[in-house]
Coordinates of C-alpha atoms and ligand atoms in Angstrom, one line a residue:
X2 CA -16.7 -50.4 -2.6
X3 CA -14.5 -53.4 -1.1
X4 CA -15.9 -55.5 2.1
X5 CA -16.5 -52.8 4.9
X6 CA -14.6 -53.7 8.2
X7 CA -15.9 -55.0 11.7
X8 CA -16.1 -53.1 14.7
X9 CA -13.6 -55.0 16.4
X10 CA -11.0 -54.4 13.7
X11 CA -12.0 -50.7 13.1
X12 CA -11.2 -50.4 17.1
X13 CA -8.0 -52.4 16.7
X14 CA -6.6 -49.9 13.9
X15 CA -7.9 -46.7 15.3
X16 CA -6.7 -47.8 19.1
X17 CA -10.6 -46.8 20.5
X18 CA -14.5 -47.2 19.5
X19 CA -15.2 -44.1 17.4
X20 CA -16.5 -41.7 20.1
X21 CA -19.8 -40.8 17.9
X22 CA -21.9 -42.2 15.2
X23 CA -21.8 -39.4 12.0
X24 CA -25.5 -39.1 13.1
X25 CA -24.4 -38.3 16.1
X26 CA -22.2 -35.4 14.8
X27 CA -25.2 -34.2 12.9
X28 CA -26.7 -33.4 15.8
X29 CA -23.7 -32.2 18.0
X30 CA -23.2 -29.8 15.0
X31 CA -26.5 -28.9 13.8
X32 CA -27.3 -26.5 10.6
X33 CA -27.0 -22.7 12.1
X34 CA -29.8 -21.2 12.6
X35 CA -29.1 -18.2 10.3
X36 CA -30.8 -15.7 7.9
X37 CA -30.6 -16.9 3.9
X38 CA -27.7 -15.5 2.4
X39 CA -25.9 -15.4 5.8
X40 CA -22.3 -16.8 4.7
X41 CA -20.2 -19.2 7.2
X42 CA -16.6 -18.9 6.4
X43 CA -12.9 -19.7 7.6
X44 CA -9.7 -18.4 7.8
X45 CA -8.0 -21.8 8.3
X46 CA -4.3 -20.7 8.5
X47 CA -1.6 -23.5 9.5
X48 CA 0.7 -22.0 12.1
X49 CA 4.0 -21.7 10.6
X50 CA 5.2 -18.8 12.6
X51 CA 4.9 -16.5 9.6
X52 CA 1.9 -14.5 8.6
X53 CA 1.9 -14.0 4.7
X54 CA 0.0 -10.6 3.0
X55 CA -1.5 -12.8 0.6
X56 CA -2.7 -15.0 4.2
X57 CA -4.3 -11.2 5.5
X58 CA -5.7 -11.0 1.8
X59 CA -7.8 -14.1 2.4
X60 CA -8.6 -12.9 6.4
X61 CA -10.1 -10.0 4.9
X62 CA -12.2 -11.4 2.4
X63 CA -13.3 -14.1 4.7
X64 CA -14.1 -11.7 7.4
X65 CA -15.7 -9.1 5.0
X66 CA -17.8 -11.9 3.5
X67 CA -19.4 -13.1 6.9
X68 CA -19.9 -10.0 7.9
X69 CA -21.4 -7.9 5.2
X70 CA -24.1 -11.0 5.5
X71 CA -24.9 -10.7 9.0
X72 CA -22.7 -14.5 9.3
X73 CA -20.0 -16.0 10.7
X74 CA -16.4 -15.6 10.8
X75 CA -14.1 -18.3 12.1
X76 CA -10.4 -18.7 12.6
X77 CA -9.4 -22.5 12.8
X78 CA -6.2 -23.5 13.3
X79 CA -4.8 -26.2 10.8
X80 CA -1.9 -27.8 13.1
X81 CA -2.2 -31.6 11.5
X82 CA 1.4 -31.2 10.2
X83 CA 3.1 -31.3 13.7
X84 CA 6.8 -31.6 12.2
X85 CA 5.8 -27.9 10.9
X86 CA 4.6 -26.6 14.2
X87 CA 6.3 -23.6 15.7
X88 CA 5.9 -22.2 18.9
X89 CA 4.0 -18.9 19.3
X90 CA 3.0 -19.2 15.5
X91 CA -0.9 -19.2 17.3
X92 CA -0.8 -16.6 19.0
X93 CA 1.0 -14.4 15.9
X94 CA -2.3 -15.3 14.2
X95 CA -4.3 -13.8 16.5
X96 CA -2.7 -10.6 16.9
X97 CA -2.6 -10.2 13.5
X98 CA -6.5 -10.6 13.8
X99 CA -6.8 -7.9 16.8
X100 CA -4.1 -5.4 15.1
X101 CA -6.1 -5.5 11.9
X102 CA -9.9 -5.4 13.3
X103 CA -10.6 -8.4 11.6
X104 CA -11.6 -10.5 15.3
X105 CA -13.4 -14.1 14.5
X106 CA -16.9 -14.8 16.1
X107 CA -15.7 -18.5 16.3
X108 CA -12.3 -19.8 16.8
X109 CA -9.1 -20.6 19.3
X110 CA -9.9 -17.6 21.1
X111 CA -13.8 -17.0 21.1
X112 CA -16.3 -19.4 22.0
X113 CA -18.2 -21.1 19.9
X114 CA -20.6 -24.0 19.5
X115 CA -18.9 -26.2 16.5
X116 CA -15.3 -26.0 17.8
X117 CA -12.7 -27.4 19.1
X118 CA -11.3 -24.8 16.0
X119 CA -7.8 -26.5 17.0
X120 CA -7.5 -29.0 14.7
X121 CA -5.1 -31.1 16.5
X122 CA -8.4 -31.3 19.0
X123 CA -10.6 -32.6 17.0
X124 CA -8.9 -36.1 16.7
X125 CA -12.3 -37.7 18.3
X126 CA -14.6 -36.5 15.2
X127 CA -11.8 -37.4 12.7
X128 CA -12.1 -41.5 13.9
X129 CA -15.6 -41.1 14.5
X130 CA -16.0 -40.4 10.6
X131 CA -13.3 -42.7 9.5
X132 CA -14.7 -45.3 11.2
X133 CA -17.8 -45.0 9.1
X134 CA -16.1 -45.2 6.4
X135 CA -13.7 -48.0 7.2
X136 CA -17.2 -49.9 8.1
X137 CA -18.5 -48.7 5.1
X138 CA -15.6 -49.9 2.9
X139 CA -15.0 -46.6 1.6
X140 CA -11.5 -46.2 3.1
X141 CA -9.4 -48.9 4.5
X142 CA -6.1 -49.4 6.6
X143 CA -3.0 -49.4 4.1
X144 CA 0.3 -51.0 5.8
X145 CA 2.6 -49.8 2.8
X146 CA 5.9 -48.4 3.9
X147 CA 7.8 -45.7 2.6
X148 CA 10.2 -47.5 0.7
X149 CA 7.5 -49.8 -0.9
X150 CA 6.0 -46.3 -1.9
X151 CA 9.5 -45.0 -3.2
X152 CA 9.8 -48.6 -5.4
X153 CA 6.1 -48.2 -6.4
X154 CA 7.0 -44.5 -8.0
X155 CA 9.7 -45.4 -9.1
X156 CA 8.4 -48.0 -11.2
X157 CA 5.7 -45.7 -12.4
X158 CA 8.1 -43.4 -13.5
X159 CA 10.1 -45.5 -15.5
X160 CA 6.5 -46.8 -17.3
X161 CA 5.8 -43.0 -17.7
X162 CA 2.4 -43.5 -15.8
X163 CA 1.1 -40.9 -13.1
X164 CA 2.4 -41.4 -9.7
X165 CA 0.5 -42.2 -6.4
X166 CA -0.9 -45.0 -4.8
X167 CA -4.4 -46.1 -7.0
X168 CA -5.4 -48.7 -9.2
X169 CA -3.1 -51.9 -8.9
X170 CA -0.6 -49.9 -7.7
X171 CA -2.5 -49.9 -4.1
X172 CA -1.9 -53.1 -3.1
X173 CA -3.5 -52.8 0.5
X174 CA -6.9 -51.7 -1.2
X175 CA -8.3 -55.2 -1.2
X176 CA -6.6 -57.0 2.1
X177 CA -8.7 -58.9 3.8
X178 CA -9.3 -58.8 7.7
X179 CA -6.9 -61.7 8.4
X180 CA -4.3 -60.0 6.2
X181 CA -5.4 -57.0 8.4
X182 CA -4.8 -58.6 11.3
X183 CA -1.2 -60.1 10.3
X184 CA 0.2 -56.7 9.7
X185 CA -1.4 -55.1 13.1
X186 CA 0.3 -58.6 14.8
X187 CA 3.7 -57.5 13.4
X188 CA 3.0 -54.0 14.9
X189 CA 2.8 -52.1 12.0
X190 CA 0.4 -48.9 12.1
X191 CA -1.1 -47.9 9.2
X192 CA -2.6 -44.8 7.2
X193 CA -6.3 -45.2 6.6
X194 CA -6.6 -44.5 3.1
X195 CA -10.0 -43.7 0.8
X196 CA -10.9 -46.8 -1.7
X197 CA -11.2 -44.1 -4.7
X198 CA -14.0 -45.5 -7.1
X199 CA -13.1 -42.5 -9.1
X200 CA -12.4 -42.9 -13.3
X201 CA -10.0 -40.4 -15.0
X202 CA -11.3 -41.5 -18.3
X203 CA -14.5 -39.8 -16.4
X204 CA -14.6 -35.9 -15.9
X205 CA -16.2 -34.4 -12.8
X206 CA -17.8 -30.9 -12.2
X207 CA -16.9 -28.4 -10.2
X208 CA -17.7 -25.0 -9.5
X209 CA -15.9 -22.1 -8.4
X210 CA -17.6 -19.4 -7.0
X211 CA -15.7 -17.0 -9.2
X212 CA -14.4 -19.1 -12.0
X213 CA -17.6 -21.0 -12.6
X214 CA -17.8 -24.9 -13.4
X215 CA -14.4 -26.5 -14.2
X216 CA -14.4 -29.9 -15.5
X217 CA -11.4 -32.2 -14.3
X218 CA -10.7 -35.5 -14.6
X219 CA -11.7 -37.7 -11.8
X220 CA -10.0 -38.1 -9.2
X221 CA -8.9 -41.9 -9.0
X222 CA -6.0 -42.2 -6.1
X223 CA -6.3 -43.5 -2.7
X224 CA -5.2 -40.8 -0.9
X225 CA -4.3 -40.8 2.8
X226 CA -6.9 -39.6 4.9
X227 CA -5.3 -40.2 8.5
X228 CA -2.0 -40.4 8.6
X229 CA 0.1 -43.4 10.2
X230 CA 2.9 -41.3 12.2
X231 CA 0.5 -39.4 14.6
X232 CA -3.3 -40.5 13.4
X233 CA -4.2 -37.0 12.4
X234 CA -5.9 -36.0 9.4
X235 CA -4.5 -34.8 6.1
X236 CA -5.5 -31.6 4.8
X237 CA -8.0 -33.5 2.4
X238 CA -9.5 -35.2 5.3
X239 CA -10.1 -32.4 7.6
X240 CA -11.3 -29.8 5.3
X241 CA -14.4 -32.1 4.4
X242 CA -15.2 -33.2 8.2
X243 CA -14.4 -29.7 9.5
X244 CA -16.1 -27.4 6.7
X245 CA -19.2 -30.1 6.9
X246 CA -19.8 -30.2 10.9
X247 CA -18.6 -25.9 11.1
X248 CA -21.6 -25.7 8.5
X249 CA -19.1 -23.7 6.2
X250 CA -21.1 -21.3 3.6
X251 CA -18.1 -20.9 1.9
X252 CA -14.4 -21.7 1.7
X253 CA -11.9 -18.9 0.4
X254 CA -8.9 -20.6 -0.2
X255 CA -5.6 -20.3 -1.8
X256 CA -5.3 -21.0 -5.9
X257 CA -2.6 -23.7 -4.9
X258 CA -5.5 -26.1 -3.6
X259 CA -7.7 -25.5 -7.0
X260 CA -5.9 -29.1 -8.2
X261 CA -7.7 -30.8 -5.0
X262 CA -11.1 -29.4 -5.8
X263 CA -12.0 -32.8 -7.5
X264 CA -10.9 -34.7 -4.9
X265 CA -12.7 -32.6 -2.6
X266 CA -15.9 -32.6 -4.6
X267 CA -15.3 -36.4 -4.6
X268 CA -15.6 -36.4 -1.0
X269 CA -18.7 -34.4 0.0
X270 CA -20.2 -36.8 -3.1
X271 CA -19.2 -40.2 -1.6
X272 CA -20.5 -38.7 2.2
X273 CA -24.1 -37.5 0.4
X274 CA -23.0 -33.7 1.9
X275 CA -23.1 -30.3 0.8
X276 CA -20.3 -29.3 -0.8
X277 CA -19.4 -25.2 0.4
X278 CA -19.1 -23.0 -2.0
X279 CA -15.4 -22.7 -3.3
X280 CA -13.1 -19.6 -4.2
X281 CA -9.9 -19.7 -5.1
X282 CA -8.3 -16.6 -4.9
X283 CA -4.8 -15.4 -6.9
X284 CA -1.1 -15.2 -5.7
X285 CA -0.1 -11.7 -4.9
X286 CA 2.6 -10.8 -7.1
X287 CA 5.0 -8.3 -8.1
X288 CA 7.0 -7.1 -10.9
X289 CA 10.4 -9.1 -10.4
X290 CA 13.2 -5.7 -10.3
X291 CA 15.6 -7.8 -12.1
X292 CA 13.7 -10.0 -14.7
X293 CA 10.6 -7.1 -15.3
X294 CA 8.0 -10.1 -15.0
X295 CA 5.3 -10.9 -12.8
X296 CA 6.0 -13.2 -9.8
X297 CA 4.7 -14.3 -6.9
X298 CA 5.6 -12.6 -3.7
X299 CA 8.6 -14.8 -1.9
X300 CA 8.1 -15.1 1.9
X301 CA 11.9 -15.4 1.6
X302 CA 13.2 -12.7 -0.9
X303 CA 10.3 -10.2 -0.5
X304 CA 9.9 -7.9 2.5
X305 CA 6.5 -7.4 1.7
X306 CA 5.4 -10.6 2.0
X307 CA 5.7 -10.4 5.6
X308 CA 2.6 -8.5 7.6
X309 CA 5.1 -8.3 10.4
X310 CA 7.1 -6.3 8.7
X311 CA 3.9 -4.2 7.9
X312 CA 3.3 -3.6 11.6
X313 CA 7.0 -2.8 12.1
X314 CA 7.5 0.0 10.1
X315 CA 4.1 1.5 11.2
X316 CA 2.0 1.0 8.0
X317 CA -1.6 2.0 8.9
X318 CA -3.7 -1.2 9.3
X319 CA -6.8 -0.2 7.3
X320 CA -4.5 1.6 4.5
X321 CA -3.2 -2.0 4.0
X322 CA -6.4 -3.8 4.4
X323 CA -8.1 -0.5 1.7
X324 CA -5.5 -1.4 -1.3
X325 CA -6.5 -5.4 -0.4
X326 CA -9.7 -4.7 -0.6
X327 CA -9.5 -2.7 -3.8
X328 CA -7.9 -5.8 -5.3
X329 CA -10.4 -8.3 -4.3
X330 CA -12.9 -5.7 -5.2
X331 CA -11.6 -3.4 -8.0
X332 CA -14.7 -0.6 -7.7
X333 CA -13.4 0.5 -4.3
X334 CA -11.6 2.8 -5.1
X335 CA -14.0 4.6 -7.1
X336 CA -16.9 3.8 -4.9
X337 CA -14.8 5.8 -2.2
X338 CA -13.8 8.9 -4.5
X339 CA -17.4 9.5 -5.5
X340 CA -18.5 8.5 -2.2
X341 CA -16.6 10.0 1.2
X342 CA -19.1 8.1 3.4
X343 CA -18.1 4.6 1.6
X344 CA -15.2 2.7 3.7
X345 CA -13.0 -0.6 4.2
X346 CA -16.1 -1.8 6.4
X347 CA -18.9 -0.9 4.7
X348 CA -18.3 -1.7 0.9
X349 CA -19.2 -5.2 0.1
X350 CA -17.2 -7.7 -0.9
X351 CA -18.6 -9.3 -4.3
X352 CA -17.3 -12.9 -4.9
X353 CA -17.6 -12.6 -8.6
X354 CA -15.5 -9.8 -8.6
X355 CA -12.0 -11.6 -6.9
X356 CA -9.2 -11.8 -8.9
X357 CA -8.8 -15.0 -10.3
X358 CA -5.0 -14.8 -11.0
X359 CA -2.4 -12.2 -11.4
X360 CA -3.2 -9.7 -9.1
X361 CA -0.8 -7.2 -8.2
X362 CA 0.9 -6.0 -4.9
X363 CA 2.3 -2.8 -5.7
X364 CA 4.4 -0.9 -2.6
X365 CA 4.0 2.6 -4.5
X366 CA 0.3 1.9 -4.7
X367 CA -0.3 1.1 -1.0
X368 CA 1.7 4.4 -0.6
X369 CA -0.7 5.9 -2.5
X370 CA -3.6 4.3 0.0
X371 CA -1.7 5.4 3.1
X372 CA -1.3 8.9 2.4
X373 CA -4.7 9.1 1.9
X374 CA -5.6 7.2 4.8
X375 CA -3.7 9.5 7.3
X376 CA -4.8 12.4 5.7
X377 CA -8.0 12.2 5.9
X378 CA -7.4 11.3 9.9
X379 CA -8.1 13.1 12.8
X380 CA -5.0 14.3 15.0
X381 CA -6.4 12.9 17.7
X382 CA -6.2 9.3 16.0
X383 CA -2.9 10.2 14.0
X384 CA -1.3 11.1 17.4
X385 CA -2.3 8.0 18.9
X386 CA -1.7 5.8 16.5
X387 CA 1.9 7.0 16.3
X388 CA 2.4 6.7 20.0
X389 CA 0.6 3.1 20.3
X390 CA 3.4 2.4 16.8
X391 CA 6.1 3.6 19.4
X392 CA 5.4 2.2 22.6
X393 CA 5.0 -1.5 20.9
X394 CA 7.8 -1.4 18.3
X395 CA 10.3 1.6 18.8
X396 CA 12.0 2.1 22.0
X397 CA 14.1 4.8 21.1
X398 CA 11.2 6.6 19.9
X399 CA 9.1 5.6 23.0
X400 CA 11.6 7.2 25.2
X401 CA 11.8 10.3 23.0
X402 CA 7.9 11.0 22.7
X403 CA 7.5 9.7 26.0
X404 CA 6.0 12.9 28.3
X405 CA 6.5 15.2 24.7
X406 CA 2.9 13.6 23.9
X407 CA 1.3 17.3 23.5
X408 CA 4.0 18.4 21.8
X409 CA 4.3 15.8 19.1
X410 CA 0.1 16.1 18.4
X411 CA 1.2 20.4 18.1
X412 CA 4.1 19.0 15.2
X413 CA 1.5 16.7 13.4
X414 CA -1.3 19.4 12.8
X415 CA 0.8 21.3 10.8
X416 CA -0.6 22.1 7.8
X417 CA -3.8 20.1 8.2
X418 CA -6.4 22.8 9.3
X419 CA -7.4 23.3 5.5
X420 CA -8.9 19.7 5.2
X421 CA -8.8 20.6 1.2
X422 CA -4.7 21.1 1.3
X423 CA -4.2 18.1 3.8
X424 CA -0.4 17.1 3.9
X425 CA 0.4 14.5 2.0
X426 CA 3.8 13.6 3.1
X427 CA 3.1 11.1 5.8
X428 CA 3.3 7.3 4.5
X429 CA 3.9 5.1 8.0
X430 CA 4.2 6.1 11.4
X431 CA 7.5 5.0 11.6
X432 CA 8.6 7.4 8.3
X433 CA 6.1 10.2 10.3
X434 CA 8.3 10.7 13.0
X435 CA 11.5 10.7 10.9
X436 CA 10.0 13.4 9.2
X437 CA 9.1 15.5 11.8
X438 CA 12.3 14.3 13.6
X439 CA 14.1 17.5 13.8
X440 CA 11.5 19.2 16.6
X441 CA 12.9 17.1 19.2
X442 CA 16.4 18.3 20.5
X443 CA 17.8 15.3 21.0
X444 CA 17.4 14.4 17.3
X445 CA 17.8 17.4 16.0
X446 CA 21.1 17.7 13.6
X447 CA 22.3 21.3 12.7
X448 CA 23.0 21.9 8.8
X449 CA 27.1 22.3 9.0
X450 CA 27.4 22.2 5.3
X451 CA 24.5 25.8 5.1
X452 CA 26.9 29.3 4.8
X453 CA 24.6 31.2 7.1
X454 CA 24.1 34.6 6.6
X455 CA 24.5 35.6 10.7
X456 CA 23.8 39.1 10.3
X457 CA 20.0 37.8 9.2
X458 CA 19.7 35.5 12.0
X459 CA 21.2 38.0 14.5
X460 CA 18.5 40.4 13.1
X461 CA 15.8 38.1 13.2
X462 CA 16.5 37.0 17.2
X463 CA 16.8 40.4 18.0
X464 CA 13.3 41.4 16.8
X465 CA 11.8 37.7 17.5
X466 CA 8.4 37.7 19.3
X467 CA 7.0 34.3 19.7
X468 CA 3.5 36.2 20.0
X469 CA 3.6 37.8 16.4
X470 CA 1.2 36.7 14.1
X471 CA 2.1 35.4 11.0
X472 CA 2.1 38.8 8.6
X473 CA 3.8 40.9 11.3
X474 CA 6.5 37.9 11.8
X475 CA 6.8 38.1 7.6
X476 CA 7.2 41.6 7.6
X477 CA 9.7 41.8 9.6
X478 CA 11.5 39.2 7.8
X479 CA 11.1 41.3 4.5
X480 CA 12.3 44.3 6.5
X481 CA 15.3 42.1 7.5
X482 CA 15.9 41.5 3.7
X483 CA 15.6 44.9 2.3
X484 CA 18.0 46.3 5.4
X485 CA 20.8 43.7 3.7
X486 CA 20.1 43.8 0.9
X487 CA 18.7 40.2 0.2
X488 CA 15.6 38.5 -1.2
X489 CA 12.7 37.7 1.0
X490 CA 13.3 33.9 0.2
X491 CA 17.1 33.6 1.4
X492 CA 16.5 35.0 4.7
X493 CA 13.4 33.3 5.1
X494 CA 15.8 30.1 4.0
X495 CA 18.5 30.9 6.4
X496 CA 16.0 30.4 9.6
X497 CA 14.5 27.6 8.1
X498 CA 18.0 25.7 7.6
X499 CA 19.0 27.3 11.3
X500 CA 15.9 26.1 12.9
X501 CA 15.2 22.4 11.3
X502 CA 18.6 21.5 9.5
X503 CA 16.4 21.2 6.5
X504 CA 15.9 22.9 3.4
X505 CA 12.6 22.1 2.6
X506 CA 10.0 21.8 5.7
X507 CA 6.0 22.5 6.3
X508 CA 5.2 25.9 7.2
X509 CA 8.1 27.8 8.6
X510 CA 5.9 30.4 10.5
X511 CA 3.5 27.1 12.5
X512 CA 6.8 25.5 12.8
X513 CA 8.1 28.4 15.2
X514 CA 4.9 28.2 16.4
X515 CA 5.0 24.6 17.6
X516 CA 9.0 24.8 18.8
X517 CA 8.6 27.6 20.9
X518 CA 10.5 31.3 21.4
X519 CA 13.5 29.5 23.4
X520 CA 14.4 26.5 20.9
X521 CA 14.0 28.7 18.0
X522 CA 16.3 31.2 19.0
X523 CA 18.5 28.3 20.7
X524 CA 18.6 26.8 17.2
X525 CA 19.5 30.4 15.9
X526 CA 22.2 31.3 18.3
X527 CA 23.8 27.6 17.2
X528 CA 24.4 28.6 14.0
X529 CA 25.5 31.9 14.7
X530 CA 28.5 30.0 16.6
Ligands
LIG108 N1 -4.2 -24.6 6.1 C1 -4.4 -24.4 4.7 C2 -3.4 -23.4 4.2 O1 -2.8 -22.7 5.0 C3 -5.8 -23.8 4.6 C4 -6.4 -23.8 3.2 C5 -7.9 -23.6 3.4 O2 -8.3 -22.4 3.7 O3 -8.7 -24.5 3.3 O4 -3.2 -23.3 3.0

């Protein structure tokens, strides 16, 4: 520890008295009053503006862990980097969290009794706690500018040493006040930076919650707790105040901050706290087309990285959130086979059971998941999923479906009466209604390159009831084939071709059905000529 700081000073270099005393916070933010096991935990996004799959991954586990354990689930925002701060990203986050069921019980938009969960509001606490420390001697004001930290690496390259501001090389660690004072006089502002008493030579402890103990070597650099340019906190900082005072069970975090865990260790150590319980989960990769190896997904290269794009082709919410829970959870899918009662919200997360590293994000496998998924749906929910798809992403197809709402529900239950022969041909709702595109006349192409038999199709209007049921409407089709001399199948291909444009369709017989005696034989008589 070096000489702790006075009051006065501590005021000067923060600009105000700390607000609170940590005692005080204590008892602003008191342990929850919550059942043993109950687990606190945080979706801490930053708000970039884009909303990553492997960022819904770590919603879902967070919100799945709170709530299979009767706890809490927070959303806190982690806007400390304001050069990174883009408008609207906030409010991206949260409809991500509505669109996907996966709603906070604390956070920007709930109440909540251990907020602000903005972090750029929480400024107050952050001082109060550094000013502990700067009283303490356990962090102190460092005045070095960036060029002096340029030379310093610099000169630590070319002596092949680490990098970073520690040891010797932080040469504000052991200022005095009037040194202090001389700098603040000359109008600098500085960083408040932790006096690390950490020893590499040493190694620490930590535990993961589903990688066990890892030991590392100490952590021994001064790093920058609040940051000169705006006085907010670096990440390091605010994750121990915030995940301290939020009472944070557990933090489910990304692999990339599994480096800091000594550091952060280091920090709940030197304030005599708690420290949570960490997982770090794995990148979601994929198989690279080009190179055949595994990769992480690119927010730049990768389509799928994007849970936007997820929304805007219509991929059902809980087919995406099924496949990732089956990879944070690998018996799900099993559980569910053997089990039809056994669902995204009712089988438990285990934390022993995430992926440490390596886990996959396969396209063809969430296909598999969302086939499933809108099989095993009720028209009633298909139908309005698709139209709540098209009313917030399609216009076109809002304007087609739009007062054709009966007739596209009639189009969907084809073919899924027998619940044991469910269709399996519907993936998104935006690839649904491109399938079934062809009932709706103004979409409807006719087959030009088809050499229609007319005779059959003149036949077939001619003795066309719309009220036959389906073995008198067959048998008069076979009776159409034996009077020219043709197999059951071509004329029964001819009016399929004639009345969808397609060769291969559901059910030709419900088809009719669902278009109705005047578009069918409308479709007929147009490709008759
Ligand atoms: N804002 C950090 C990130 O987006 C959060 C990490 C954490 O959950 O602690 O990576």
């Amino acid at each position: 520890m070096r000489q702790g700081l006075s009051a006065d000073l501590i005021k000067r270099i923060l600009g105000a008295s700390p607000k609170w005393t940590i005692m005080q916070l204590e008892e602003k933010f008191p342990p929850r009053n919550l059942a043993d096991g109950a687990m606190v935990t945080r979706f801490a996004p930053s708000p970039t503006g884009f909303m990553h799959i492997g960022g819904l991954y770590q919603m879902l586990i967070n919100y799945k862990l709170a709530n299979q354990s009767n706890g809490v689930f927070m959303l806190r925002i982690e806007d400390t980097d304001t050069k990174r701060e883009v408008t609207g990203a906030v409010e991206l986050i949260l409809d991500t969290a509505v669109k996907f069921g996966l709603m906070p019980n604390e956070g920007v938009s709930e109440t909540g009794n251990y907020g602000p969960y903005l972090q750029s509001q929480r400024k107050d606490i952050y001082h109060s706690v550094v000013a502990e420390l700067l009283a303490g001697g356990a962090a102190y004001p460092c005045f070095l500018t960036s060029d002096e930290m340029e030379e310093i690496r610099e000169n630590q390259k070319l002596a092949g040493l680490p990098t970073g501001i520690y040891g010797e090389w932080a040469r504000n660690r052991n200022l005095g006040e009037e040194e202090i004072i001389k700098h603040l006089n000359n109008g600098e502002i500085p960083s408040i930076r932790l006096y690390s008493t950490g020893n590499p030579d040493q190694k620490i402890f930590c535990k993961d919650g589903a990688r066990g103990s890892i030991a590392f070597p100490e952590n021994n650099e001064d790093i920058v707790l609040i940051k000169s340019n705006d006085g907010l906190p670096t990440y390091h900082f605010a994750h121990l105040v915030d995940d301290h005072f939020m009472r944070t069970t557990n933090v489910i975090r990304g692999e990339e901050w599994l480096p800091s865990l000594p550091l952060h260790f280091q920090l709940f150590r030197m304030m005599g706290w708690a420290p949570p319980v960490y997982v770090h989960t794995s990148t979601l990769d994929k198989i690279d087309a080009e190179t055949g190896k595994q990769r992480k997904l690119s927010k730049r290269h990768d389509p799928e990285a994007s849970v936007a794009n997820f929304l805007e082709y219509g991929w059902p919410t809980d087919a995406v959130l099924e496949y990732l829970l089956n990879i944070a959870s690998s018996g799900y899918e099993e559980e569910k086979t053997k089990n039809p009662n056994t669902n995204l919200w009712n089988y438990p997360i285990k934390i022993k059971k995430i992926p440490m590293s390596g886990a996959l994000f396969d396209m063809k496998k969430l296909e598999w998941w969302s086939r499933e998924f809108i099989g095993a749906m009720s028209i009633d929910d298909l139908t309005g999923k698709i139209i709540g798809w098209a009313k917030e992403y399609s216009p076109e197809w809002k304007k087609i479906i739009h007062s054709h709402e009966d007739y596209l529900k009639s189009i969907l239950s084809i073919e899924r009466d027998n619940p044991k022969r469910i269709r399996k041909d519907f993936v998104t709702w935006k690839q649904t209604l491109e399938e079934v595109l062809y009932f709706f006349d103004e979409l409807f192409i006719s087959n030009t390159d088809f050499d229609f038999n007319k005779s059959a199709l003149i036949a077939f209007i001619s003795g066309f009831d719309i009220s036959d049921g389906k073995d008198i409407w067959w048998n008069k089709i076979v009776e159409i084939a034996n009077g020219l001399g043709l197999k059951n199948g071509d004329v029964a291909m001819n009016l399929r071709v004639a009345v969808t444009g397609r060769t291969n369709t559901p059910d030709l017989y419900s088809i009719m059905q669902v278009m109705g005696h005047d578009r069918v034989v409308n479709r007929l008589q147009k490709a008759i000529g």
